PDB file of C-alpha atoms in Angstrom:
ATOM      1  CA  UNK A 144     101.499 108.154 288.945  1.00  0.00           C
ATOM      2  CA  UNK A 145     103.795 105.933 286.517  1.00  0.00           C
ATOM      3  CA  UNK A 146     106.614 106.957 284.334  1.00  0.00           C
ATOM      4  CA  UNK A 147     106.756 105.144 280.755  1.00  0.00           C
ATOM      5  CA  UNK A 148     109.510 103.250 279.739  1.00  0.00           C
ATOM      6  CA  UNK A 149     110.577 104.132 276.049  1.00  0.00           C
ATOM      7  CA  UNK A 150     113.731 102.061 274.959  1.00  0.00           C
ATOM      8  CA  UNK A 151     116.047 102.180 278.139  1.00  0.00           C
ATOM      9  CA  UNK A 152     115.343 105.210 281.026  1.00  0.00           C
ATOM     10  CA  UNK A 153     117.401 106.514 283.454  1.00  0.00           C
ATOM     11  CA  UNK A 154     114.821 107.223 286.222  1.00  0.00           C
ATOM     12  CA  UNK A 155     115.503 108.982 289.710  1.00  0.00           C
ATOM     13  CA  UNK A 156     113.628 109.686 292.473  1.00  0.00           C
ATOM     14  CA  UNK A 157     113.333 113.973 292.002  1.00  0.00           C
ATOM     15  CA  UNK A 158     114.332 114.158 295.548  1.00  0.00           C
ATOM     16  CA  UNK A 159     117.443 113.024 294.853  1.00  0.00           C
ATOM     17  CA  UNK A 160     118.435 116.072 293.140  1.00  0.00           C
ATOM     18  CA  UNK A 161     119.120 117.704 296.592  1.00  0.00           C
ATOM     19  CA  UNK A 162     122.759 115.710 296.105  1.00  0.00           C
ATOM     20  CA  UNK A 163     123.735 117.146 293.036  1.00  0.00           C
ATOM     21  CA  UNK A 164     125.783 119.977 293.160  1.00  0.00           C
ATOM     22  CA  UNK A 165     124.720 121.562 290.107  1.00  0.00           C
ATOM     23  CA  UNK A 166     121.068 120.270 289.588  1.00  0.00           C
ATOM     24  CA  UNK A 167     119.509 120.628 293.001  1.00  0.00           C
ATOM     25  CA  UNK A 168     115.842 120.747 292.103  1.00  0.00           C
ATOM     26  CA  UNK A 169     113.411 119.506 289.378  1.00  0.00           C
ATOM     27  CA  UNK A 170     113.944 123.201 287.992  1.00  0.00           C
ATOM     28  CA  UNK A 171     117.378 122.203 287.282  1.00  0.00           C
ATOM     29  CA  UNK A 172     117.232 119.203 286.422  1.00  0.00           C
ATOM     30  CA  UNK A 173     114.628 120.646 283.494  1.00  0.00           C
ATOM     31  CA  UNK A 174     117.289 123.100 282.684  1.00  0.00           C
ATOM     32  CA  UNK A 175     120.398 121.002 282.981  1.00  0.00           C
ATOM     33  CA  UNK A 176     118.422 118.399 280.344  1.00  0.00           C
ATOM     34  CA  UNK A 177     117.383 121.526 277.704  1.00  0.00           C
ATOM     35  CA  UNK A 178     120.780 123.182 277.712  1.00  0.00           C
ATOM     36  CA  UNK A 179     121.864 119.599 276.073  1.00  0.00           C
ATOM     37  CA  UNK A 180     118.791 120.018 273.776  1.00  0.00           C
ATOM     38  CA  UNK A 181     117.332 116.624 275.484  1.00  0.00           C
ATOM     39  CA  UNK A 182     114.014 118.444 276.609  1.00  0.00           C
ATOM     40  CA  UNK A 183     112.105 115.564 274.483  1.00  0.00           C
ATOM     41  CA  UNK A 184     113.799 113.164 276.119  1.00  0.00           C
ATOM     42  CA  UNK A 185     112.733 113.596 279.909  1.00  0.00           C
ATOM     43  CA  UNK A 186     109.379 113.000 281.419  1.00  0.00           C
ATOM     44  CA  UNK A 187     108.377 113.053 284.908  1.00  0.00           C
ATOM     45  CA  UNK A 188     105.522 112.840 287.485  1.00  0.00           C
ATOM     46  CA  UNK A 189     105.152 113.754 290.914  1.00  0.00           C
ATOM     47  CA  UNK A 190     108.313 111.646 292.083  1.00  0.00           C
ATOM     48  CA  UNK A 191     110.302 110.418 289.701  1.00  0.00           C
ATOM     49  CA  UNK A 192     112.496 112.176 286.786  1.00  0.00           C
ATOM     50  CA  UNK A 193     113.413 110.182 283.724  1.00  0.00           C
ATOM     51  CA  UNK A 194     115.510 110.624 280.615  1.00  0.00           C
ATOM     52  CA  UNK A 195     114.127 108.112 278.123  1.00  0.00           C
ATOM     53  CA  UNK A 196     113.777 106.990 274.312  1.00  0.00           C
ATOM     54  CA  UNK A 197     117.604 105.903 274.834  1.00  0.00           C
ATOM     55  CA  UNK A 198     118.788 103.639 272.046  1.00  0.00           C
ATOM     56  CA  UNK A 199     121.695 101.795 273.021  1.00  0.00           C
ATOM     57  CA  UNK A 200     123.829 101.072 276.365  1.00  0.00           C
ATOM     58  CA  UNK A 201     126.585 102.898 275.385  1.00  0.00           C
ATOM     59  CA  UNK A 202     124.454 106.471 275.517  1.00  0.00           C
ATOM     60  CA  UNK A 203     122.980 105.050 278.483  1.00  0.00           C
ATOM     61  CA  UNK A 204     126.289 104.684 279.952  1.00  0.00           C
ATOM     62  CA  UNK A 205     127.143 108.290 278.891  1.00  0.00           C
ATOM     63  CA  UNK A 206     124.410 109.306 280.599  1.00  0.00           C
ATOM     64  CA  UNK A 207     125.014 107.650 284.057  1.00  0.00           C
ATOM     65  CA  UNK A 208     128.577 108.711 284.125  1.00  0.00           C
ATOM     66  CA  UNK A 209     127.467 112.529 283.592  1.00  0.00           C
ATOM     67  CA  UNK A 210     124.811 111.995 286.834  1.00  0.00           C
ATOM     68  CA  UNK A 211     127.545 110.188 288.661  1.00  0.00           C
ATOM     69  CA  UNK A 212     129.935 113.459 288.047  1.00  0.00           C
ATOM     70  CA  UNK A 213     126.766 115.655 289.392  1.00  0.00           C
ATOM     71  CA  UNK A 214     127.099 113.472 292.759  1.00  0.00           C
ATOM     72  CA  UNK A 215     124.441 111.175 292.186  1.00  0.00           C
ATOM     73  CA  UNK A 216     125.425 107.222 292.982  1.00  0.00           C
ATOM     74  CA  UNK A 217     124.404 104.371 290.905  1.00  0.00           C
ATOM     75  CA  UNK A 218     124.892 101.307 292.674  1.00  0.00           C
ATOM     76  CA  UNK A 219     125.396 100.641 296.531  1.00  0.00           C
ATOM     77  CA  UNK A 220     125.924  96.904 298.460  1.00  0.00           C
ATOM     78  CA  UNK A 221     123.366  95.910 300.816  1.00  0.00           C
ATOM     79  CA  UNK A 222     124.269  92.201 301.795  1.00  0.00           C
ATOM     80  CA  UNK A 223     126.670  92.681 300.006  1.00  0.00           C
ATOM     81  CA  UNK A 224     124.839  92.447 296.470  1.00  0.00           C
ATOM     82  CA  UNK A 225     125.135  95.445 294.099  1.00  0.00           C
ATOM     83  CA  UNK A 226     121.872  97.210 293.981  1.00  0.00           C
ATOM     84  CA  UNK A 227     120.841 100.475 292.824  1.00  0.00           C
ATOM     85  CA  UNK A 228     121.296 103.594 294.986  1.00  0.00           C
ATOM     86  CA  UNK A 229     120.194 107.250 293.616  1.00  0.00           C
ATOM     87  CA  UNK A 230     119.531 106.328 290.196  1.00  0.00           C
ATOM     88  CA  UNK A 231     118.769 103.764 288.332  1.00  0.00           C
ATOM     89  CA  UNK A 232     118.737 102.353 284.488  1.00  0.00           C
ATOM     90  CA  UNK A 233     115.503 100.836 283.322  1.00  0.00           C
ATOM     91  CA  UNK A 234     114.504  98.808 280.000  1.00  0.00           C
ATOM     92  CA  UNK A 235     111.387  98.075 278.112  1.00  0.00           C
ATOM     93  CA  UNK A 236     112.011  94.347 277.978  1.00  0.00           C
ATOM     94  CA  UNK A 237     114.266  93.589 280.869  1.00  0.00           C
ATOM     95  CA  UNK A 238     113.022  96.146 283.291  1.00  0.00           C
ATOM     96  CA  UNK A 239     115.411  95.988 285.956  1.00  0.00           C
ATOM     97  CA  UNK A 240     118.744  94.410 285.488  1.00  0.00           C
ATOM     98  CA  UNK A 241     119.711  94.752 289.557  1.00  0.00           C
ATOM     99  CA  UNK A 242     117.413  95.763 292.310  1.00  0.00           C
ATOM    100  CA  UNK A 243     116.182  98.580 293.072  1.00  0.00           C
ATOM    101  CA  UNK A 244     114.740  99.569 296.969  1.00  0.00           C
ATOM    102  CA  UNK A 245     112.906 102.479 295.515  1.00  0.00           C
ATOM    103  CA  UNK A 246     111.212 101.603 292.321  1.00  0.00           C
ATOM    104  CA  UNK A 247     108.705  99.434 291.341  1.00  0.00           C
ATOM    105  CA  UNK A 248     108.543  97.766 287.942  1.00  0.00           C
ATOM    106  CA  UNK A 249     106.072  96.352 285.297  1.00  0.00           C
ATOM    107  CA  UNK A 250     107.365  95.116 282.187  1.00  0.00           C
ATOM    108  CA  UNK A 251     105.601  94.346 279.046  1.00  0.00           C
ATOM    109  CA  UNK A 252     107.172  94.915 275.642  1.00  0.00           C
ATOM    110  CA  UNK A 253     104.273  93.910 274.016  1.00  0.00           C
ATOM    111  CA  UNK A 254     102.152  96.703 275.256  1.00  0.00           C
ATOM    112  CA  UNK A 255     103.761  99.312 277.953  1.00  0.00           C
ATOM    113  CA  UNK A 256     106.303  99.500 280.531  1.00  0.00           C
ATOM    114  CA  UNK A 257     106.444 101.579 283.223  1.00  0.00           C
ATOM    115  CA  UNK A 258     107.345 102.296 286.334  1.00  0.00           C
ATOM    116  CA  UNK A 259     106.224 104.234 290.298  1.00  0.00           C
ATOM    117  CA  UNK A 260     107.768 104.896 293.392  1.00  0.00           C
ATOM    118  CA  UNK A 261     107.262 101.904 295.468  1.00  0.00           C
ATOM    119  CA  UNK A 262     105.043 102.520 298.094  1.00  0.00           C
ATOM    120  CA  UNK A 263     102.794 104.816 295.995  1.00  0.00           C
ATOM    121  CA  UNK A 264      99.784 103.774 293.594  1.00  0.00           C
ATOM    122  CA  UNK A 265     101.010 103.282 290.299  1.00  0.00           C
ATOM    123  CA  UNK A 266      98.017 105.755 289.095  1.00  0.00           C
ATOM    124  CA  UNK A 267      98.133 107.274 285.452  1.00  0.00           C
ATOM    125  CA  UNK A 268     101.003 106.801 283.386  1.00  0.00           C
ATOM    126  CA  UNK A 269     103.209 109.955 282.212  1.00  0.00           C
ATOM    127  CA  UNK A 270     104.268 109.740 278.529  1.00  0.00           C
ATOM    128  CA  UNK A 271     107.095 111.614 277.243  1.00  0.00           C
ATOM    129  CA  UNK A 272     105.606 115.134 275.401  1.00  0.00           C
ATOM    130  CA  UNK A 273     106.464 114.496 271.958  1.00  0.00           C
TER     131      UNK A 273
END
């Protein structure tokens, strides 16, 4: 499966919970996003977790820095280029501004963006419940 992109997205692999001290699971993650009243705003499939329909890079920023504070880490060096690590931000134009080991991308503004868990078939895409 595929995870829309709506604006800019935050995606992580749901694994990746596991490192947060707070979060742990999917189940928290869930509950962590609909104590901020954000339920709207996150979409998910069998892998990966998003919080989407973000506006501007500011809130996305906001966003990152209150993952980062759960114990999740955004960037990581391999040769030493910045890539992504346990998270990742995600636009509907741009698509990925750095790379990303885990995630692959297709970007079309013109139609839909969206993105899968690389080495899994991008399959049907998941669409945030509105």
């Amino acid at each position: 499966m595929s995870i829309k992109i709506l604006f800019f997205n935050i995606v992580i692999p749901i694994s990746n919970f596991s490192k947060c001290k707070d979060i742990k699971n999917l189940a928290g993650a869930i509950k962590f996003y609909e104590k901020q009243n954000k339920g709207k705003s996150i979409w998910y499939d069998d892998h990966l977790f998003t919080l989407g329909g973000i506006m501007n890079q500011d809130d996305v920023e906001n966003e990152i820095k209150q993952l980062e504070e759960a114990g999740l880490n955004l960037y990581k060096l391999n040769s030493n280029e910045q890539e992504y690590d346990d998270l990742c931000a995600v636009s509907m134009i741009d698509g990925l501004p750095l790379q990303c080991s885990w995630l692959d991308c297709h970007t079309d503004p013109y139609s839909v963006s969206y993105v899968w868990l690389k080495g899994h078939e991008e399959g049907s895409i998941i669409h945030p419940k509105i």
